[in-house]
Structure formats: C-alpha cells, structure tokens
Coordinates of C-alpha atoms and ligand atoms in Angstrom, one line a residue:
M1 CA 11.2 -76.2 -19.1
Q2 CA 12.5 -74.2 -16.1
L3 CA 9.1 -73.9 -14.4
L4 CA 8.6 -77.6 -14.2
S5 CA 12.2 -78.3 -13.1
D6 CA 11.6 -75.7 -10.2
L7 CA 8.6 -77.7 -9.1
E8 CA 10.5 -81.0 -9.4
Q9 CA 13.3 -79.6 -7.2
Q10 CA 10.7 -78.6 -4.6
L11 CA 9.2 -82.1 -4.7
N12 CA 12.7 -83.7 -4.3
A13 CA 13.2 -81.5 -1.2
L14 CA 10.0 -82.9 0.2
D15 CA 11.3 -86.4 -0.4
A16 CA 14.6 -85.6 1.3
Q17 CA 12.7 -84.5 4.5
Q18 CA 10.3 -87.5 4.3
L19 CA 7.4 -85.0 3.8
R20 CA 6.1 -86.3 0.5
R21 CA 2.5 -87.5 1.0
R22 CA 0.7 -90.0 -1.1
R23 CA -2.9 -90.9 -1.3
R24 CA -4.2 -94.4 -0.8
I25 CA -7.0 -95.6 -2.9
A26 CA -10.0 -97.2 -1.0
D27 CA -12.3 -99.6 -2.7
T28 CA -14.7 -100.0 0.2
P29 CA -16.9 -97.5 2.1
C30 CA -15.6 -95.5 5.0
A31 CA -15.7 -98.1 7.9
P32 CA -13.2 -99.7 10.3
H33 CA -12.5 -102.6 7.9
V34 CA -11.4 -101.3 4.5
T35 CA -9.7 -102.5 1.4
V36 CA -7.0 -100.0 0.4
D37 CA -4.5 -100.3 -2.4
G38 CA -5.7 -103.9 -2.6
R39 CA -5.0 -104.7 1.0
K40 CA -7.5 -105.4 3.8
L41 CA -6.8 -103.0 6.7
L42 CA -8.3 -102.1 10.1
A43 CA -8.4 -98.3 10.0
F44 CA -8.0 -95.8 12.7
C45 CA -7.9 -92.6 10.7
S46 CA -11.3 -91.4 9.6
N47 CA -13.3 -88.6 11.3
D48 CA -16.5 -90.8 11.0
Y49 CA -16.7 -90.7 14.8
L50 CA -20.2 -92.1 15.0
G51 CA -19.8 -94.6 12.2
L52 CA -22.6 -93.0 10.2
A53 CA -20.7 -92.7 6.8
S54 CA -22.0 -96.0 5.5
H55 CA -25.1 -96.3 7.7
P56 CA -28.0 -98.0 5.8
R57 CA -30.5 -95.4 6.8
L58 CA -28.3 -92.6 5.4
V59 CA -27.6 -94.5 2.2
E60 CA -31.4 -94.9 1.8
A61 CA -32.0 -91.2 2.6
L62 CA -29.5 -90.2 -0.1
H63 CA -31.2 -92.4 -2.6
E64 CA -34.5 -90.9 -1.7
G65 CA -33.1 -87.4 -1.9
A66 CA -31.7 -88.1 -5.4
T67 CA -35.1 -89.5 -6.5
R68 CA -36.9 -86.4 -5.2
Y69 CA -34.4 -83.6 -6.1
G70 CA -32.1 -85.1 -8.7
V71 CA -28.3 -85.0 -8.2
G72 CA -27.3 -81.4 -8.9
S73 CA -28.5 -78.1 -7.6
G74 CA -27.7 -76.4 -10.9
A75 CA -26.8 -73.0 -9.6
S76 CA -25.7 -71.0 -6.5
H77 CA -28.1 -70.4 -3.7
L78 CA -28.9 -66.8 -4.6
I79 CA -29.6 -67.7 -8.2
S80 CA -31.8 -70.8 -8.4
G81 CA -29.9 -73.6 -6.5
H82 CA -31.6 -73.2 -3.1
S83 CA -34.0 -76.1 -2.7
R84 CA -36.6 -77.1 -0.2
A85 CA -34.1 -79.7 1.1
H86 CA -31.5 -77.0 2.0
A87 CA -34.2 -74.9 3.6
L88 CA -35.5 -77.8 5.7
L89 CA -32.0 -78.8 6.8
E90 CA -31.2 -75.2 7.9
E91 CA -34.4 -75.0 9.9
R92 CA -33.6 -78.3 11.6
L93 CA -30.0 -77.3 12.4
A94 CA -31.1 -73.9 13.8
D95 CA -33.7 -75.6 16.0
F96 CA -31.1 -78.2 17.2
L97 CA -28.6 -75.4 18.2
S98 CA -31.3 -73.1 19.5
P99 CA -30.6 -73.9 23.3
H100 CA -27.2 -72.2 22.8
L101 CA -27.8 -69.3 20.6
E102 CA -30.1 -66.2 20.7
Q103 CA -32.5 -66.1 17.7
A104 CA -30.7 -69.0 16.1
R105 CA -30.6 -69.4 12.3
A106 CA -28.3 -71.7 10.3
L107 CA -26.7 -71.7 6.9
Y108 CA -25.6 -74.8 5.0
F109 CA -22.2 -74.7 3.2
C110 CA -20.6 -77.1 0.7
T111 CA -17.6 -77.6 3.0
G112 CA -16.3 -76.5 6.4
Y113 CA -13.3 -74.9 4.6
M114 CA -15.7 -72.6 2.8
A115 CA -17.8 -71.9 5.9
N116 CA -14.7 -70.7 7.8
L117 CA -13.6 -68.5 4.9
A118 CA -17.1 -67.0 4.8
V119 CA -17.4 -66.3 8.5
L120 CA -14.1 -64.7 9.0
T121 CA -14.2 -62.5 5.9
A122 CA -17.9 -61.5 6.4
L123 CA -17.7 -60.7 10.1
T124 CA -14.7 -58.4 9.7
A125 CA -15.8 -56.8 6.4
P126 CA -17.9 -54.0 7.7
A127 CA -15.0 -52.6 9.7
G128 CA -12.6 -52.7 6.8
R129 CA -9.1 -52.6 8.2
D130 CA -10.4 -51.5 11.5
A131 CA -10.9 -55.1 12.6
D132 CA -8.8 -57.2 14.9
L133 CA -8.9 -61.0 14.5
F134 CA -7.5 -63.0 17.4
S135 CA -6.6 -66.5 16.3
E136 CA -5.6 -69.5 18.5
S137 CA -2.2 -70.8 17.5
L138 CA -3.3 -74.4 16.8
N139 CA -6.3 -73.4 14.7
H140 CA -7.2 -75.4 11.6
A141 CA -5.7 -74.4 8.2
S142 CA -9.1 -73.2 7.0
L143 CA -9.3 -70.6 9.8
I144 CA -5.8 -69.5 9.1
D145 CA -6.7 -69.0 5.4
G146 CA -10.0 -67.2 6.3
A147 CA -8.0 -64.8 8.5
R148 CA -5.5 -64.2 5.7
L149 CA -8.4 -63.6 3.3
S150 CA -10.0 -61.0 5.6
R151 CA -8.6 -57.5 5.8
A152 CA -8.4 -57.7 9.5
R153 CA -5.2 -57.3 11.6
V154 CA -4.5 -60.9 12.6
Q155 CA -2.9 -61.7 16.0
V156 CA -2.1 -65.2 17.0
Y157 CA -2.3 -66.1 20.7
A158 CA -0.6 -69.1 22.2
H159 CA -2.5 -72.4 22.6
G160 CA -4.9 -72.2 25.5
D161 CA -3.4 -68.9 26.8
N162 CA -6.4 -66.9 27.8
A163 CA -4.3 -64.4 29.8
A164 CA -2.3 -63.6 26.6
L165 CA -5.6 -63.2 24.7
E166 CA -7.0 -60.9 27.3
V167 CA -3.9 -58.6 27.0
L168 CA -4.5 -58.4 23.3
L169 CA -8.3 -57.8 23.7
K170 CA -7.7 -55.1 26.3
S171 CA -5.3 -53.1 24.1
S172 CA -7.5 -53.4 21.0
T173 CA -9.2 -50.3 19.8
A174 CA -10.6 -51.9 16.7
K175 CA -14.3 -51.4 15.7
T176 CA -14.8 -55.1 15.3
K177 CA -13.1 -57.8 17.3
V178 CA -13.3 -61.5 16.6
V179 CA -11.8 -64.3 18.6
V180 CA -11.6 -67.6 16.6
T181 CA -10.8 -71.1 17.9
D182 CA -11.2 -74.8 17.2
S183 CA -13.3 -76.4 20.0
V184 CA -11.5 -79.8 19.7
F185 CA -8.0 -79.4 18.3
S186 CA -7.8 -81.6 15.3
M187 CA -4.3 -83.0 15.8
D188 CA -4.2 -83.1 19.6
G189 CA -7.8 -83.8 20.5
D190 CA -7.8 -81.4 23.5
L191 CA -10.6 -78.9 24.1
A192 CA -10.4 -75.1 24.0
P193 CA -11.4 -73.4 27.3
L194 CA -14.6 -72.1 25.7
P195 CA -16.4 -70.9 28.9
A196 CA -13.5 -68.6 29.8
L197 CA -13.1 -67.5 26.2
L198 CA -16.8 -66.6 25.9
G199 CA -16.5 -64.6 29.2
L200 CA -13.6 -62.6 27.6
C201 CA -15.5 -62.0 24.4
E202 CA -18.6 -60.8 26.2
R203 CA -16.4 -58.5 28.4
Y204 CA -14.5 -56.9 25.5
G205 CA -17.3 -57.0 23.0
A206 CA -15.8 -59.5 20.6
W207 CA -17.4 -62.3 18.5
L208 CA -16.4 -65.8 19.5
V209 CA -16.2 -68.0 16.4
V210 CA -16.1 -71.7 17.4
D211 CA -15.1 -74.3 14.8
D212 CA -16.7 -77.5 16.2
A213 CA -15.7 -79.8 13.3
H214 CA -14.7 -82.5 15.7
G215 CA -17.3 -81.8 18.4
F216 CA -20.6 -81.6 16.5
G217 CA -22.4 -85.0 16.9
V218 CA -19.8 -86.2 19.4
L219 CA -19.9 -83.9 22.4
G220 CA -22.9 -83.2 24.6
K221 CA -25.7 -85.5 25.7
Y222 CA -27.7 -84.9 22.5
G223 CA -24.6 -84.4 20.2
R224 CA -25.1 -80.7 19.9
G225 CA -21.3 -80.4 20.3
A226 CA -19.0 -78.2 22.3
L227 CA -21.7 -75.6 23.2
E228 CA -23.8 -78.3 24.8
H229 CA -20.7 -79.9 26.5
F230 CA -19.9 -76.6 28.1
R231 CA -23.5 -75.4 28.5
L232 CA -22.9 -72.1 26.7
R233 CA -25.4 -69.7 25.4
S234 CA -24.7 -66.2 24.0
P235 CA -25.5 -63.8 21.2
Y236 CA -21.7 -63.4 20.8
L237 CA -21.3 -67.0 19.6
V238 CA -20.9 -67.8 15.9
Y239 CA -20.8 -71.6 15.6
M240 CA -19.4 -73.7 12.7
G241 CA -20.2 -77.4 12.6
T242 CA -19.1 -79.7 9.8
L243 CA -21.3 -82.4 8.4
G244 CA -18.7 -84.7 6.8
K245 CA -17.3 -86.0 10.1
A246 CA -19.6 -87.3 12.8
A247 CA -22.6 -86.5 10.6
G248 CA -21.2 -88.9 8.0
V249 CA -22.2 -87.0 4.9
G250 CA -20.6 -83.8 3.8
G251 CA -20.8 -80.0 4.0
A252 CA -21.0 -77.8 7.0
F253 CA -23.1 -75.1 8.6
V254 CA -22.8 -71.9 10.5
A255 CA -25.3 -71.2 13.2
A256 CA -25.6 -67.8 14.9
H257 CA -28.0 -65.0 15.6
A258 CA -30.4 -64.5 12.6
T259 CA -28.8 -61.1 11.8
V260 CA -25.3 -62.7 11.5
I261 CA -26.7 -65.3 9.1
E262 CA -28.5 -62.8 7.0
W263 CA -25.3 -60.8 6.7
L264 CA -23.5 -64.0 5.5
V265 CA -26.2 -64.6 2.9
Q266 CA -25.8 -61.1 1.6
R267 CA -22.0 -60.7 1.7
A268 CA -20.1 -63.9 2.3
R269 CA -18.3 -64.6 -1.0
P270 CA -17.6 -68.3 -0.3
Y271 CA -21.3 -68.7 0.2
I272 CA -22.5 -66.6 -2.8
Y273 CA -20.1 -67.5 -5.6
T274 CA -20.3 -71.2 -5.6
T275 CA -22.8 -73.8 -6.8
A276 CA -25.1 -75.0 -4.0
A277 CA -24.4 -78.6 -2.8
A278 CA -26.6 -81.3 -4.1
P279 CA -30.0 -81.1 -2.4
A280 CA -29.9 -84.9 -2.0
L281 CA -27.0 -84.4 0.5
A282 CA -29.1 -81.9 2.5
H283 CA -32.0 -84.4 2.4
A284 CA -29.7 -87.2 3.7
L285 CA -28.4 -84.9 6.4
M286 CA -31.9 -84.5 7.9
T287 CA -31.6 -88.2 8.7
S288 CA -28.1 -87.6 10.2
V289 CA -29.4 -85.0 12.6
E290 CA -32.2 -87.4 13.5
L291 CA -29.7 -90.2 14.3
I292 CA -27.3 -87.9 16.1
S293 CA -30.0 -86.3 18.3
G294 CA -31.9 -89.6 19.0
H295 CA -31.4 -92.8 21.0
E296 CA -29.0 -94.3 18.5
G297 CA -26.7 -91.3 18.7
A298 CA -26.6 -91.5 22.5
I299 CA -25.7 -95.2 22.3
R300 CA -23.0 -94.6 19.7
R301 CA -21.5 -91.7 21.8
A302 CA -21.4 -93.9 24.9
H303 CA -19.7 -96.7 23.0
L304 CA -17.1 -94.3 21.6
Q305 CA -16.4 -92.9 25.0
Q306 CA -15.9 -96.4 26.3
L307 CA -13.4 -97.2 23.5
V308 CA -11.4 -94.0 24.4
G309 CA -11.0 -95.2 28.0
Q310 CA -10.1 -98.7 26.9
L311 CA -7.4 -97.4 24.5
Q312 CA -5.9 -95.2 27.2
A313 CA -5.7 -98.1 29.6
A314 CA -4.3 -100.5 27.1
L315 CA -1.4 -98.4 25.8
H316 CA 1.9 -98.8 27.8
L317 CA 4.4 -96.4 26.2
Q318 CA 8.0 -95.9 27.1
R319 CA 9.6 -93.3 24.8
W320 CA 6.5 -92.1 23.1
T321 CA 3.6 -90.3 24.9
L322 CA -0.1 -90.5 24.6
F323 CA -1.3 -86.9 24.5
P324 CA -3.9 -86.2 27.1
S325 CA -7.2 -86.1 25.2
Q326 CA -10.7 -87.1 26.2
T327 CA -12.0 -87.1 22.7
A328 CA -12.0 -89.6 19.8
I329 CA -8.7 -88.1 18.6
Q330 CA -5.8 -89.9 20.5
P331 CA -2.4 -88.8 19.3
V332 CA 0.8 -90.8 20.2
I333 CA 3.6 -88.2 20.1
I334 CA 6.8 -89.7 18.6
G335 CA 8.9 -86.7 17.6
R336 CA 11.0 -87.5 14.6
N337 CA 9.4 -87.7 11.2
D338 CA 11.2 -90.8 10.1
E339 CA 10.4 -92.7 13.4
A340 CA 6.7 -91.8 13.1
L341 CA 6.7 -93.0 9.5
R342 CA 8.5 -96.2 10.4
A343 CA 5.9 -96.8 13.2
S344 CA 3.0 -96.2 10.8
A345 CA 4.7 -98.6 8.3
A346 CA 5.2 -101.3 10.9
L347 CA 1.5 -101.1 11.9
H348 CA 0.5 -101.2 8.2
E349 CA 2.5 -104.5 7.9
Q350 CA 0.2 -105.9 10.6
G351 CA -2.9 -104.8 8.7
L352 CA -3.5 -101.6 10.8
W353 CA -4.0 -98.2 9.3
V354 CA -2.8 -95.5 11.7
P355 CA -1.5 -92.4 9.9
A356 CA 1.7 -90.6 10.8
I357 CA 1.1 -86.9 11.0
R358 CA 4.1 -84.7 10.2
P359 CA 4.9 -81.0 9.9
P360 CA 3.6 -78.7 8.6
T361 CA 0.3 -80.2 9.8
V362 CA 1.9 -80.3 13.3
P363 CA 4.8 -78.4 14.8
A364 CA 8.3 -79.5 14.1
D365 CA 9.6 -82.4 16.2
T366 CA 6.1 -83.5 17.2
A367 CA 5.4 -86.1 14.5
R368 CA 2.9 -88.5 15.7
L369 CA 0.6 -91.4 15.2
R370 CA -2.9 -90.0 15.1
I371 CA -5.4 -92.6 16.2
T372 CA -9.0 -91.7 15.7
L373 CA -11.7 -93.9 17.1
S374 CA -15.2 -94.4 15.9
A375 CA -18.3 -95.9 17.4
A376 CA -18.1 -98.4 14.5
H377 CA -15.0 -99.9 16.2
T378 CA -15.3 -102.8 18.5
A379 CA -13.5 -103.4 21.8
A380 CA -11.5 -106.2 20.0
D381 CA -10.3 -103.6 17.4
V382 CA -9.0 -101.3 20.1
T383 CA -7.2 -104.1 21.9
R384 CA -5.6 -105.1 18.6
V385 CA -4.3 -101.6 17.8
A386 CA -3.1 -100.9 21.4
E387 CA -1.1 -104.2 21.6
A388 CA 0.4 -103.5 18.2
I389 CA 1.5 -100.0 19.1
N390 CA 3.0 -101.3 22.4
A391 CA 5.0 -103.9 20.5
V392 CA 6.1 -101.5 17.7
E393 CA 7.4 -99.0 20.2
A394 CA 9.4 -101.8 21.9
G395 CA 10.8 -102.6 18.5
V396 CA 9.4 -106.1 18.6
P397 CA 7.3 -106.8 15.6
A398 CA 4.3 -108.6 17.0
Ligands
PLP1 C1 -12.2 -80.9 8.8 C2 -12.1 -79.5 9.4 C3 -12.6 -78.4 8.7 C4 -13.0 -78.4 7.3 O1 -14.2 -79.0 7.1 P1 -14.5 -79.7 5.7 O2 -16.0 -79.8 5.7 O3 -13.8 -81.0 5.7 O4 -14.0 -78.7 4.6 C5 -12.6 -77.2 9.4 N1 -12.1 -77.1 10.7 C6 -11.6 -78.2 11.3 C7 -11.1 -78.0 12.7 C8 -11.6 -79.4 10.7 O5 -11.1 -80.5 11.3

C-alpha cells in the first residue's frame, strides 16, 4: 500500500537524522526515583517542580473527589458537566491571582494546550482578519498552533527583542492586537521581559497573553507565578497557568478580567466542544493550590532554588555550556544531535535519566541535555548528576 510506504519512508528519514523518539514506560509514580522499562533511574526530566505529583495529601484529595463526584463529568461544561468542584476551583484560582488582575475570574481547562488554543482564537475572533498577533519566537508549540488556528495575521518577533516588537506594534493598524509569550521558556529556562512587554502592550492597546506553564507554583513568594515575580497588575493581562506541572495534577486555567473569561465561556471552541475534566481532578487541585500558597509551598520553593544554585556551582563544563537560567529548567547545550544522544545514553548507563532535546523542539545545532530539578530532589541527587555530566563531557565514564 503506497500510503503506508510513504509513512515508512518518512519514519526512516527520522531514523537517519537520529530524530526518532521513543516512549519509556514508567511503572512508578512521578518522582526522582523511578522504575522505567524495568530499570531503576534517578530522573531529571519531569515538570513536577514542587514534587507534588505523588504527594500523599493530593492522592487522598483525589480519592475524596472521586468518592464525592465519581470519576467522569459526563458532558461538556455548557451542557451538564460543570460541577461544584470546577466552580470552587475557579473561584479559588481567581482569588489567588487577584492581586495581579483587575476583576479577576478564572476558567479551568482540560489541558494547557487547549487553553492556549482557546485564548488565541477567542481574543482575536471579534476582529476577524483585522487582528494582529505578535508571537515570541521561542513560544511553546501550543501557542504556535493557537496562532495558526486564529484568523489573525501572525508576526513572529525575535526572542527577547522588545525593540523589534515595538516596531511591529507601532505600525499595526489592526482593530485587535495581541502579544503572546511564554513567561519561562520551556527549553531554555530563561524569563521573558514581562514588565517591559506589559508597558508596550498598555501603550499600544494590545492584550498581553502570558503562558506561565513553568512559572505557576514556582515563581513568586506565594507561588502565584511570573506576575507575582515581576509584581505586575493590569487589565491588559491574560494569564494562562498549567496545573499538571508544579501543581502536580493536570489541566490548566486562564485568569483575566471577568469580561474576557465570560467571552471564552461563550465563544472559545476548545472550551465548549470537549467533555469537562473529571471533577475529582478539580477537587484535588484545591489541595494543590492550598499546598502551593501555604508554608509547605514556600519551603519547597526555597529548597528548589537551593538545588538550582548547587547544580550551577557543581557543573564544570569545557565544550558544552550551561545556559544561563535561574529557574528549575537547566539546559546543557551540546550542539550536535548525535553527541547529545550519546551523552544522554551515557548518563542512562549510570542510572541517570536526563533527556536529550533535539530539533524540531529546539533550533538546529542546539541539541541539549535538559535537566529539570524538583523540590523532591536531594542535594545528594544533584551532586550525583553534576559529577556524572562533568565526567561524560570529559569522555571518562565515571
Ligand atoms: C506544558 C506546556 C503547555 C501545555 O500544557 P499542558 O497542560 O501540558 O497541555 C503550554 N505551554 C507551555 C509553555 C508548556 O510548557
């Protein structure tokens, strides 16, 4: 069959470029020590930044949620799937983000991917084709797809280049303007210059959509994320936080002025035409927010920050470079795909799981080891991975 052999040829081409990916099967919960494909590994690859994904209080809350609400919502939110658990979570999240937004309201989504599609399509929809969407060049794939799905004219501005963005904003005559950016860039770990971006958006009358997937729960004294870190507050802000990373469960939310959220409820197709997430998840997430915003969250964030500093001090690289990042995402840039793969394989031999990230996820010739740290790691875990990477780079198997 021709159609199948076309696909086989494409897959062979991926093999030839060392770009074929494979999934590893985990038999243990998300935690630093895992059993994967039958092997015990110390993992540095999850986005479970606070170590909440297998927290006993969250496991208990999910049980309780299932007992109270069952396991399925049964329908979309606008039909009959919107439960008290969803409503309470949305109120809690709106209250949590309220220092940073005017008339804050929040909307819970099944995934961050869908939340991003929803925000970008719905915000630009009223203007039809008379909308300009300005997208940072290192934005997450879900924002790129959301921009494509919208009818807006999409213009990509260079990473961190506010001057280039200002030129574009100044020359835009579109009825609706939207600037969209990751707050913490997922493959580099660096932060977007949000205060200056917000200044530009207020000056030129543009929405600022902030994807805080890697900031929510992690940044800020209370874990409110990038808006708290930078002390921002504005009616121009549309905030997207995910709940499957630091919050340890799953789903995502958009928080913004109540009018924006009401518009999403009415018109955002990725919100409307999908079955509501299990209410039990929303119920468990109430406990996540409690943990994040309380004393335990503060202790976990402080420990995570300590591990980041420890890793930076312990790596001594020659050819490779540790990308400057203050967040839990610490990339070691290697360059070539095959070298990054060999480095990751050598670490795996030593019982360490540090993924090699290759194009198209990152630009060509910037293949890397992406180390992600979690508050569940210990100082000894970090020493072990740093020493192993130092040795692998030197070509000396430790
Ligand atoms: C993970 C991620 C998303 C998608 O969130 P999910 O809930 O996993 O679908 C969106 N944006 C960024 C920057 C992410 O890292």
